[in-house]
Coordinates of C-alpha atoms and ligand atoms in Angstrom, one line a residue:
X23 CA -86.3 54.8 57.4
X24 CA -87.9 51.8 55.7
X25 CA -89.5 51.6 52.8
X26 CA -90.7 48.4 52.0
X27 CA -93.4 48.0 49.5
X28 CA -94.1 44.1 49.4
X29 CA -95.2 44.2 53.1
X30 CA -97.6 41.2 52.4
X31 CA -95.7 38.5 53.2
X32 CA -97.9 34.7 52.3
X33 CA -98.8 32.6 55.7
X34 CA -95.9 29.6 54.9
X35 CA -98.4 27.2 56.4
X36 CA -100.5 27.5 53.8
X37 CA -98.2 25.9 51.3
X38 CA -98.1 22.1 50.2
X39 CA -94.7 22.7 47.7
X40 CA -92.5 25.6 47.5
X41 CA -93.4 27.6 44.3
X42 CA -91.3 27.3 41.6
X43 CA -92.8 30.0 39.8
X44 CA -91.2 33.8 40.8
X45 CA -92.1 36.1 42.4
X46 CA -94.2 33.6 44.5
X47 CA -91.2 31.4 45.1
X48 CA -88.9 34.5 46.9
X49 CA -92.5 35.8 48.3
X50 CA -92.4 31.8 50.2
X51 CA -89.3 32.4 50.6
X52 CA -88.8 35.5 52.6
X53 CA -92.1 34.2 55.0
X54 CA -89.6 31.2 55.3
X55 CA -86.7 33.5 56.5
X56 CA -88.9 35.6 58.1
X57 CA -89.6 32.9 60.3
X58 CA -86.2 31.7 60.7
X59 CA -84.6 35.1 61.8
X60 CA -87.8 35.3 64.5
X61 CA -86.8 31.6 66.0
X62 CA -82.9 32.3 66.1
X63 CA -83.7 36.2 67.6
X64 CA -85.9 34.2 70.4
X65 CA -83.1 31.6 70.8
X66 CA -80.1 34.1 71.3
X67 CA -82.7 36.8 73.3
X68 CA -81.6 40.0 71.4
X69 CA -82.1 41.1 67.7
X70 CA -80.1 40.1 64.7
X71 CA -78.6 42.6 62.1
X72 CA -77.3 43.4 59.4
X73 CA -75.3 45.4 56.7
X74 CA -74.5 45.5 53.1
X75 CA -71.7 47.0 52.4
X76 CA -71.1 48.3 48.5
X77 CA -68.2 48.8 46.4
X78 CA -68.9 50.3 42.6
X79 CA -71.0 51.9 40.6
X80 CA -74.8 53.4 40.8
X81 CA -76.4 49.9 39.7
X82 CA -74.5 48.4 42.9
X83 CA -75.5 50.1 45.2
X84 CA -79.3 50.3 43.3
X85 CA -78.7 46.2 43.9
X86 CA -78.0 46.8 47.1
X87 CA -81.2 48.5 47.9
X88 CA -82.9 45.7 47.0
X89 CA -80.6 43.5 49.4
X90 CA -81.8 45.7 52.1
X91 CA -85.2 45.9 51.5
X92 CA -85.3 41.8 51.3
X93 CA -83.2 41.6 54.9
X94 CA -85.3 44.7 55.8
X95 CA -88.8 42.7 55.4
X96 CA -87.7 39.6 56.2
X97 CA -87.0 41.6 60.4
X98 CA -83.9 42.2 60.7
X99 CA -82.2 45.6 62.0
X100 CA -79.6 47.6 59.8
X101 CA -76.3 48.0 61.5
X102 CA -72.9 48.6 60.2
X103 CA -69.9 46.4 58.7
X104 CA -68.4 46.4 62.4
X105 CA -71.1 44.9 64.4
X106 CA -73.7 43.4 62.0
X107 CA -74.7 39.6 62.2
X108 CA -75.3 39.1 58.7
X109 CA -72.9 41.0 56.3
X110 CA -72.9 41.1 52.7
X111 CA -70.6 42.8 50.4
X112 CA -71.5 43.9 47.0
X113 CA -68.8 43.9 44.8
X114 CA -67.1 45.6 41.9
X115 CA -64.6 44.1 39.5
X116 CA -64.0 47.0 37.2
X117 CA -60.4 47.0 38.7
X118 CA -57.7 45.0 40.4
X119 CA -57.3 46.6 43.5
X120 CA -61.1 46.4 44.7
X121 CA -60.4 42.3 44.6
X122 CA -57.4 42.9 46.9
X123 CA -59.8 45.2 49.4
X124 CA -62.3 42.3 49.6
X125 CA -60.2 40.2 50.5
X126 CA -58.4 41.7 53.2
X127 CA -61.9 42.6 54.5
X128 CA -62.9 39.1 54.6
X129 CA -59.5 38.1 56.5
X130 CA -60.8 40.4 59.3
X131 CA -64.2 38.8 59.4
X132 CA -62.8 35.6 60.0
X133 CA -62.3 36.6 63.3
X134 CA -65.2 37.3 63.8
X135 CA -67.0 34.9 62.8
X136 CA -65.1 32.8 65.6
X137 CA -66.8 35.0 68.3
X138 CA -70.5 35.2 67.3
X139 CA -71.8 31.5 65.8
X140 CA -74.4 33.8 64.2
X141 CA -72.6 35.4 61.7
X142 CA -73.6 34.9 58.0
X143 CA -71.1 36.2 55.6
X144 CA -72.2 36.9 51.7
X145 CA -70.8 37.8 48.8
X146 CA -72.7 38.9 45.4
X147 CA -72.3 41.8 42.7
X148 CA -69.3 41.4 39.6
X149 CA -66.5 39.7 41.5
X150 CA -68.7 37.4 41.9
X151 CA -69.2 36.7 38.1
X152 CA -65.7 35.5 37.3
X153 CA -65.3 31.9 38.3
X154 CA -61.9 31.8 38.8
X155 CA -62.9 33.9 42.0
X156 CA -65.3 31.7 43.0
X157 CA -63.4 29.2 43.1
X158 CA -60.8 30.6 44.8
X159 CA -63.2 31.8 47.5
X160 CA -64.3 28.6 47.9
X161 CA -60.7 27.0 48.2
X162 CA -59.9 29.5 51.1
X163 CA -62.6 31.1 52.3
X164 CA -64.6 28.1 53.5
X165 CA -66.4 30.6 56.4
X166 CA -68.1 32.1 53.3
X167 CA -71.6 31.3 53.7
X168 CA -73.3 32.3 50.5
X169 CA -71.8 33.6 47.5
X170 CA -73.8 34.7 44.3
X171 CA -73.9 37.1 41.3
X172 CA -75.6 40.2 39.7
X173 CA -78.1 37.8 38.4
X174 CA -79.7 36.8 41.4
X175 CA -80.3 39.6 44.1
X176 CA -83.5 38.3 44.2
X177 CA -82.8 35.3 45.6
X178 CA -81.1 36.6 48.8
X179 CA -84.0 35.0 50.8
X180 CA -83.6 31.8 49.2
X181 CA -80.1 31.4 49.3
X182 CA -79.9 32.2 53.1
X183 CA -82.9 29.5 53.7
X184 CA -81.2 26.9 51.6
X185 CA -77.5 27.8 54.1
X186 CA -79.7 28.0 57.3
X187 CA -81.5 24.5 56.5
X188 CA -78.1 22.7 55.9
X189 CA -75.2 24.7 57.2
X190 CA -73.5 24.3 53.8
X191 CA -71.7 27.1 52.1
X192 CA -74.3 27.8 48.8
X193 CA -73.1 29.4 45.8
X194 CA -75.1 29.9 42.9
X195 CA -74.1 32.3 40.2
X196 CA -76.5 32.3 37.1
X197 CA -74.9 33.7 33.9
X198 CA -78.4 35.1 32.7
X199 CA -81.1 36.6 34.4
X200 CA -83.9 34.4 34.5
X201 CA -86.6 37.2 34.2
X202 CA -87.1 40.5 34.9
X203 CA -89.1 40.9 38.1
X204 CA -87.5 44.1 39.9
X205 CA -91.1 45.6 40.2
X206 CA -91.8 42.8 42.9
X207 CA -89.0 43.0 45.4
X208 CA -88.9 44.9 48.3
X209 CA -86.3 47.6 48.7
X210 CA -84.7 50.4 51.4
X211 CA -83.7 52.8 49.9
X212 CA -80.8 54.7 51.1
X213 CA -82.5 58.0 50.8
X214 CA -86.4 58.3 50.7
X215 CA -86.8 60.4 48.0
X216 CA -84.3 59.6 45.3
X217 CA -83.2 55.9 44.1
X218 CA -82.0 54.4 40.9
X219 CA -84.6 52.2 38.0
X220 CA -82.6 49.8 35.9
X221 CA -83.2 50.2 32.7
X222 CA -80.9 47.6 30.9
X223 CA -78.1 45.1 31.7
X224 CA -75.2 44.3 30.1
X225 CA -72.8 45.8 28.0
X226 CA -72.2 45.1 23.8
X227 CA -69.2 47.2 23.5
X228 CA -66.1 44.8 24.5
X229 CA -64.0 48.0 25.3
X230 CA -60.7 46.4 25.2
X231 CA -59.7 47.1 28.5
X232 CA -62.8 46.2 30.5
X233 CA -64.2 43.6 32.4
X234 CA -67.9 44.6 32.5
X235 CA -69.1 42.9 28.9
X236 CA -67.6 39.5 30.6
X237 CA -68.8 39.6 33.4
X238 CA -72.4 41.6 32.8
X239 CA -73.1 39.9 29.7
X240 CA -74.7 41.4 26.8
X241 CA -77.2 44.1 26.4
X242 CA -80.8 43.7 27.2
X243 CA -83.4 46.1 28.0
X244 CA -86.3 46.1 30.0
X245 CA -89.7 47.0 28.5
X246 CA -90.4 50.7 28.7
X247 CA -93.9 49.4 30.5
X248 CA -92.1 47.9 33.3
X249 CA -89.7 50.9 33.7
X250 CA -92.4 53.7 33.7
X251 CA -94.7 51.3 36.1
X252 CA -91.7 51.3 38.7
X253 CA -91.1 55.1 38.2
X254 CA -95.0 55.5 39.1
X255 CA -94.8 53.2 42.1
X256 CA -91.8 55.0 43.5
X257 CA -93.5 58.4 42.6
X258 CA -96.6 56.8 44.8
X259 CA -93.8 56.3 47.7
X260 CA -92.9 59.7 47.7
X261 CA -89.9 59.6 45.2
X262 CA -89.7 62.9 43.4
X263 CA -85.9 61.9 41.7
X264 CA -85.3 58.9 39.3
X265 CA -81.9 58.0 37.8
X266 CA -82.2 55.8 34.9
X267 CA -79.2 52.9 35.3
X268 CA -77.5 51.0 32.2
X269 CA -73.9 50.5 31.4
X270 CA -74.9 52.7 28.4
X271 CA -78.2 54.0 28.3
X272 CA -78.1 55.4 24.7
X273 CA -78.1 52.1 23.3
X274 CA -81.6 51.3 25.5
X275 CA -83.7 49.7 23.3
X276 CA -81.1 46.5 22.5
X277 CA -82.8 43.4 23.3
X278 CA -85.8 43.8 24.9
X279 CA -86.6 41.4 27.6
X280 CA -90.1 40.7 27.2
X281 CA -93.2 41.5 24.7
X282 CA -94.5 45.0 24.6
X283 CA -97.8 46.7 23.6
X284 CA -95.4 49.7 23.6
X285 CA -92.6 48.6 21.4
X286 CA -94.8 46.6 18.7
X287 CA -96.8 49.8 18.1
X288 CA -93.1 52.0 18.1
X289 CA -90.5 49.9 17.2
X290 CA -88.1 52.7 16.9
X291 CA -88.6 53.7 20.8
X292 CA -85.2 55.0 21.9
X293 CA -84.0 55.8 25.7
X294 CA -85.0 59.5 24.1
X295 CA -88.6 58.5 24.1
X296 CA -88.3 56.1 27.5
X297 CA -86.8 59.6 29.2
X298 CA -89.2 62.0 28.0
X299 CA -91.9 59.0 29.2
X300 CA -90.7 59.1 32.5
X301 CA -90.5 62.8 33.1
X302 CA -94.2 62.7 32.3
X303 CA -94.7 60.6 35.6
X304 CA -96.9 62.6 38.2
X305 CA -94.8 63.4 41.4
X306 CA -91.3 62.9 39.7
X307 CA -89.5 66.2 39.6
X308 CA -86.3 65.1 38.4
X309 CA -84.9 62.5 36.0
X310 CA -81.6 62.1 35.7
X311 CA -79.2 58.7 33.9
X312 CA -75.9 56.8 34.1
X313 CA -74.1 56.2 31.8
X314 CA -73.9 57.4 28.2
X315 CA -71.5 56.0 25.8
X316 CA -70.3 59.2 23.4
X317 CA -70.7 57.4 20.6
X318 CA -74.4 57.0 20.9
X319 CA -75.5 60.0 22.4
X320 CA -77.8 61.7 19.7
X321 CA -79.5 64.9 18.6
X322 CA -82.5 63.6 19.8
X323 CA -82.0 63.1 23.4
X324 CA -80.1 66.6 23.5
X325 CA -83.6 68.0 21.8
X326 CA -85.5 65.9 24.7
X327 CA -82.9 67.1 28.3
X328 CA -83.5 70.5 26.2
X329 CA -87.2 70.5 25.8
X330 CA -88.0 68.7 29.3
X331 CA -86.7 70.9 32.6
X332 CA -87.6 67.8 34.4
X333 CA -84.4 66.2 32.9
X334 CA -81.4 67.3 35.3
X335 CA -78.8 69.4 33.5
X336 CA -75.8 66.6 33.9
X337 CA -74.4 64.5 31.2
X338 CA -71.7 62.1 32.4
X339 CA -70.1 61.3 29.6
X340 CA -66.5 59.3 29.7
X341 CA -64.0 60.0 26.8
X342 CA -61.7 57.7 28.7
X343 CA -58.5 59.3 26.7
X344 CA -57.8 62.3 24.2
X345 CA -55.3 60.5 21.8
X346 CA -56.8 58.7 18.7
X347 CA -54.5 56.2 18.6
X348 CA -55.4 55.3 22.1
X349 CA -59.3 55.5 21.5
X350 CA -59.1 53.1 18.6
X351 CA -56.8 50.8 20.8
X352 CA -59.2 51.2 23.1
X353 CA -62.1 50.4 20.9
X354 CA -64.1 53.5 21.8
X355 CA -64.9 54.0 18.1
X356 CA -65.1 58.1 18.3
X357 CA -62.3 60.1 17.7
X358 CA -60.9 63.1 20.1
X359 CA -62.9 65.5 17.4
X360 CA -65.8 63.9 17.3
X361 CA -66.0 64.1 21.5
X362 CA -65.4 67.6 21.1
X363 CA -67.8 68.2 18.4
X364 CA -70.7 66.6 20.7
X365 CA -69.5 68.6 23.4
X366 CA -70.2 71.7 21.8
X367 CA -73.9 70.8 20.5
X368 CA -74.6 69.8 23.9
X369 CA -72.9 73.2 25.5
X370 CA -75.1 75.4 22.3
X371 CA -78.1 73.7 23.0
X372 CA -78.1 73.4 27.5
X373 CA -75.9 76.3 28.6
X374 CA -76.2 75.4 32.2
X375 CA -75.4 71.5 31.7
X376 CA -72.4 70.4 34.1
X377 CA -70.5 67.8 32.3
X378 CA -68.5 65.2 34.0
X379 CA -66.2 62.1 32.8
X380 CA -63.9 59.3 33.4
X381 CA -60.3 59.0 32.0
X382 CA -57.7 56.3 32.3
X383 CA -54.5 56.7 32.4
X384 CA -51.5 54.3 31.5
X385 CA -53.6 52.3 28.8
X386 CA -51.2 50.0 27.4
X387 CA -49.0 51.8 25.0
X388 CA -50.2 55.4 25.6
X389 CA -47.0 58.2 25.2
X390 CA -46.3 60.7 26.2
X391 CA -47.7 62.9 23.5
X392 CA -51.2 60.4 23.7
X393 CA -51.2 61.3 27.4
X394 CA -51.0 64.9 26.1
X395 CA -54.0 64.4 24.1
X396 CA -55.8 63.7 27.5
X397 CA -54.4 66.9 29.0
X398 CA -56.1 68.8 26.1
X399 CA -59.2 67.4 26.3
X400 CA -59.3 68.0 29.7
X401 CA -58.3 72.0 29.0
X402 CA -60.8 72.2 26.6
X403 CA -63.8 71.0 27.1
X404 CA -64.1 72.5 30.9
X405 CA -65.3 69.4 33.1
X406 CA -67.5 70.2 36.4
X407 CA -66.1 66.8 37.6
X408 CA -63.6 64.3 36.2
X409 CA -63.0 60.4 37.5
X410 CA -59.6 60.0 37.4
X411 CA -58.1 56.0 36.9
X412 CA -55.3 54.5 36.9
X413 CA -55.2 51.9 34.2
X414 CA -55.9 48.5 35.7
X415 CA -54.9 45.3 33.9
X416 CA -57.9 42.4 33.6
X417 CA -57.2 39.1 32.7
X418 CA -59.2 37.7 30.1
X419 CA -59.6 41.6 28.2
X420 CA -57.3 41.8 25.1
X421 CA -55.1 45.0 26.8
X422 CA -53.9 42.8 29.6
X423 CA -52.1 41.1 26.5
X424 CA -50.2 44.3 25.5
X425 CA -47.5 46.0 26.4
X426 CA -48.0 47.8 29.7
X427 CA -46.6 51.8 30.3
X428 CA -44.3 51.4 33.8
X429 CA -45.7 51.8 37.1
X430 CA -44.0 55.1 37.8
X431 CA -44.6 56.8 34.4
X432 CA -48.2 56.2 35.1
X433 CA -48.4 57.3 38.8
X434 CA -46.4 60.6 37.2
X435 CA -48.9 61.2 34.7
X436 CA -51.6 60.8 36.5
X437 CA -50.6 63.3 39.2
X438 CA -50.1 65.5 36.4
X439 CA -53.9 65.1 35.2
X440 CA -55.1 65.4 38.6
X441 CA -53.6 69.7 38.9
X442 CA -55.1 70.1 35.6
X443 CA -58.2 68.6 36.6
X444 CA -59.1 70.8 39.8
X445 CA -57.9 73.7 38.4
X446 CA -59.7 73.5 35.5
X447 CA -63.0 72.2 37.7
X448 CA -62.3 74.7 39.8
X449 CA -63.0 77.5 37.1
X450 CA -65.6 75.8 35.9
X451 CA -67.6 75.4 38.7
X452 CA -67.3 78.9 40.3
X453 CA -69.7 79.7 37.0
X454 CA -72.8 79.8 39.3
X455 CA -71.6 82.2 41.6
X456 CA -74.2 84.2 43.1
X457 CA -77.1 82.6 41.3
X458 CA -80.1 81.3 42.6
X459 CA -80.7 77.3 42.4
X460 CA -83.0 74.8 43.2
X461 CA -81.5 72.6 45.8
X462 CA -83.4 68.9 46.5
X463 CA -81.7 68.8 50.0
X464 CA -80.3 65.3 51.0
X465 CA -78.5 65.2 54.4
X466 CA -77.6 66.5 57.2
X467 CA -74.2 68.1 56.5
X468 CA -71.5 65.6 58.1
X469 CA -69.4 68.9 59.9
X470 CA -71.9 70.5 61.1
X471 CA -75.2 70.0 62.5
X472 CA -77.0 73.8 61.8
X473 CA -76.1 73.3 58.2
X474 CA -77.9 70.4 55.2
X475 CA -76.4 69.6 52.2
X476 CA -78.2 69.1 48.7
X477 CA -77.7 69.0 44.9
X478 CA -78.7 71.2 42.3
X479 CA -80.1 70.0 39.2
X480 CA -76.3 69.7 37.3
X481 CA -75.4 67.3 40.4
X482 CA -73.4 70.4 42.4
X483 CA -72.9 70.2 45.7
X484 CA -74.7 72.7 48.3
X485 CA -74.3 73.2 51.8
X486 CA -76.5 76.0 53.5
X487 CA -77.9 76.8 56.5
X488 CA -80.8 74.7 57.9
X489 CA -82.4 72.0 59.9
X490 CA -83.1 67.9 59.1
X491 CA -87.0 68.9 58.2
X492 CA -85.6 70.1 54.9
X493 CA -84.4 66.8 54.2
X494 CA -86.2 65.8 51.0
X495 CA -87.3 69.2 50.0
X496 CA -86.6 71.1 47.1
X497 CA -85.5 75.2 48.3
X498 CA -83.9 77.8 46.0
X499 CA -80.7 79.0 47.2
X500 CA -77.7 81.3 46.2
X501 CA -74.8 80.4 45.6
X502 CA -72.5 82.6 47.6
X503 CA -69.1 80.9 48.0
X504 CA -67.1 78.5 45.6
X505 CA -64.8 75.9 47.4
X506 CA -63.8 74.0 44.1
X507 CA -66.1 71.4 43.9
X508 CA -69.0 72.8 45.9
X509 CA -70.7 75.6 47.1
X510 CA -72.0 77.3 50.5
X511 CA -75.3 78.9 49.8
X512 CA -78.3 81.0 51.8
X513 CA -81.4 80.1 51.3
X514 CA -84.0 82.4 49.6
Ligands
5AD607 N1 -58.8 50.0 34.5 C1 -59.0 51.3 35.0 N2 -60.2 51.9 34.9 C2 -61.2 51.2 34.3 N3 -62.5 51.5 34.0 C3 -63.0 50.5 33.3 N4 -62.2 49.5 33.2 C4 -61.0 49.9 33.7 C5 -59.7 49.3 33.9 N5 -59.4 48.1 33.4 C6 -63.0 52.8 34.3 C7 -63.5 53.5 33.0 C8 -65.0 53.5 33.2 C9 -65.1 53.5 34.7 C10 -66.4 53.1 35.2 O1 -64.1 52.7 35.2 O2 -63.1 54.9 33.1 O3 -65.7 54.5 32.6
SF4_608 FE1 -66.9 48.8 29.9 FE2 -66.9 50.2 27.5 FE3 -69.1 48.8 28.3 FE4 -68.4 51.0 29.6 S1 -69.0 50.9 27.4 S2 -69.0 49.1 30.5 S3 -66.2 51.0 29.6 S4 -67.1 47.9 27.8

């Protein structure tokens, strides 16, 4: 399904210069590729198509959205990695092994590339940031076509125009965004009803073993106007469930990106005040956000999930390791005590929060007893879901300096977290046995056709009986069997 809300594309002929102001320069732009994609369809006598294929986290694949919707408008048919004419990948660098993936996946695409002259390959998203990878992409990946960064998505339509006009390969990686415009760009979303709004960029917290901060650059926020205007237009498209993207959304508030009525009468405006803003949006039934760093994660916003049932009763909320040591190597600045000490206002105060994290394993350094640490944590605080990782060294952090743990000491340990984990989860999750929840139903279930599969408000996993018009819907349903991380229900 497409949903494409800048549908008005300008008449090209009607322009003496290309803009150079945004967003008229990508609105010229997209008319231009419009145009382009309509010659070369009539040339080669069947459609052309395309796919975006993402690796990472929730603000990838919100990027990759608005890739979509820019390929979307400008006529071209979504297909999949296999057959698609124009295929980009969004990419993650958080660690090594995604780098590897890519590309092994562009050694196969090569191939391809031989056997249909119009294939257009891009690459964007983090990988992208690192110059040493760009340069190496352009050293042996000549059949690269375009290549840019997290900065400018919105130029997809340009970039292509600028390859199609001179068969060269373009790359063009800004370091900064130039403005913030994401209210203007078209996007297709993968499901109707639910999709991602950025609310800041960046990252200020130089974790030492982390690539984002170098490659993201620092914190800024968008102005709460822009955010709750997106939140409305998406509610006007039939959006009932937001999820509110930073790298660290307790921090919102860092940098603002542009003046604001809003901010100059409230300085203090916190992501508190911007989430209790956005509940009050007409249409939007749930709210939910990614990530919080523990550190910042205050009274007040517990007050506000509390006080606003809008707000979805999951807290994600990485700890990344249980040892002390490690945390202050790490540069996570909370201890083990203080993690669980927020755990337990958040439990007191939202009983029927789920709580999920991250945790590394094999930090440079970590022992056996730190690693021990982890296990506790783990046994303690009772996680719905944990993100299990395998310590990966990134050149240019300060851990990939320091002593590394051995290969198969780490692979051991982290088989060892992974029993504790799904048998704590497990236990944890089989809490809502036999209760009724509301369920926003999402899919088809993948095994089985007479059955749909949806979320409850703490992000568990449902799978009941019922047919594709429930798609989109929210239904109450009980919870009558627990299969670790999910449950079959019935609907009531
Ligand atoms: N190695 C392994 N995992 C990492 N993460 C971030 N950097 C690394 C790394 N160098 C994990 C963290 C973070 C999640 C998104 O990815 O756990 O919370
Ligand atoms: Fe990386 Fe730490 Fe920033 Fe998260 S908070 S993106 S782990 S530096």
């Amino acid at each position: 399904m497409d949903i494409l809300d800048n549908s008005n594309l300008p008449d090209i002929s009607a322009f003496s210069f290309i803009p150079t102001d945004e967003p008229a320069r990508q609105s010229y732009y997209m008319a231009l590729l419009k145009k382009t994609f309509e010659e070369r369809q009539n040339l080669i006598g069947r459609p052309l198509t395309y796919a975006v294929i993402t690796f990472g986290c929730q603000m990838n694949a919100h990027d990759s959205e608005k890739l979509e919707g820019i390929l979307s408008l400008t006529g071209l048919t979504a297909s999949d990695e296999d057959t698609a004419d124009i295929v980009i990948y969004n990419t993650c660098t958080v660690r090594e092994n995604a780098n590897q993936k890519l590309y092994g996946h562009l050694g196969q695409l090569k191939a391809k590339k031989k056997k249909n002259q119009e294939m257009i390959i891009g690459l964007c998203g983090c990988m992208m940031q690192q110059p040493d990878i760009v340069d190496y992409i352009r050293d042996k990946f000549k059949f690269v076509d375009i290549v840019f960064g997290t900065f400018n998505v919105f130029m997809l339509a340009e970039l292509l125009c600028r390859r199609y006009s001179d068969g060269k390969q373009v790359i063009e990686v800004l370091k900064e965004p130039i403005k913030n415009f994401e209210n203007n760009l078209p996007e297709k979303r993968k499901y109707p009803f639910k999709t991602g709004i950025n609310i800041m960029y960046g990252c200020n917290n130089f974790c030492t073993y982390c690539i984002v901060p170098h490659v993201r650059g620092r914190e800024r926020s968008r102005i709460p106007e822009d955010i709750i205007e997106e939140a409305e237009r998406f509610a006007k498209d039939d959006v009932t469930e937001v999820m509110l993207l930073g790298q660290n959304v307790n921090s919102y508030g860092v940098n603002y990106m542009e003046d604001s009525e809003m901010i100059k009468n409230n300085p203090d405006y916190d992501f508190p005040d911007l989430l209790r803003d956005v509940c009050k949006v007409d249409g939007i039934r749930r709210v939910r956000f990614m990530t919080s760093h523990p550190k910042d994660l205050s009274d007040k916003l517990i007050e506000v999930i509390r006080d606003n049932p809008k707000v979805c009763r999951h807290i994600h909320l990485p700890i990344q390791a249980g040892s002390n040591r490690i945390l202050k190597l790490m540069n996570r600045k909370y201890t083990k005590e203080d993690y669980l000490l927020l755990v337990d206002k958040i439990k007191k105060e939202l009983p029927d929060v789920s709580l999920t994290t991250d945790i590394m394993v094999g930090f440079p350094g970590e022992t056996e007893e730190d690693f021990l640490e982890t296990v506790d944590v783990v046994d303690k605080v009772g996680y719905d879901q944990v993100f299990t990782f395998i310590y990966s060294r990134r050149s240019g952090t300060p851990a990939a300096e320091w002593e590394q743990v051995p290969e198969d000491v780490v692979k051991e340990r982290f088989n060892r977290l992974l029993k504790k984990v799904s048998e704590r989860a497990a236990e944890r999750v089989g809490r809502f046995k036999n209760t009724i929840n509301e369920v926003l139903v999402e899919d088809v279930d993948s095994h089985d056709e007479n059955m749909v599969t949806g979320r409850m408000s703490n992000n568990t996993i449902v799978h009941f009986k019922g047919c594709k018009d429930l798609i989109g819907k929210y239904v109450n349903v009980k919870l009558t069997e627990e299969k670790g991380f999910y449950y079959i229900g019935e609907m009531v």
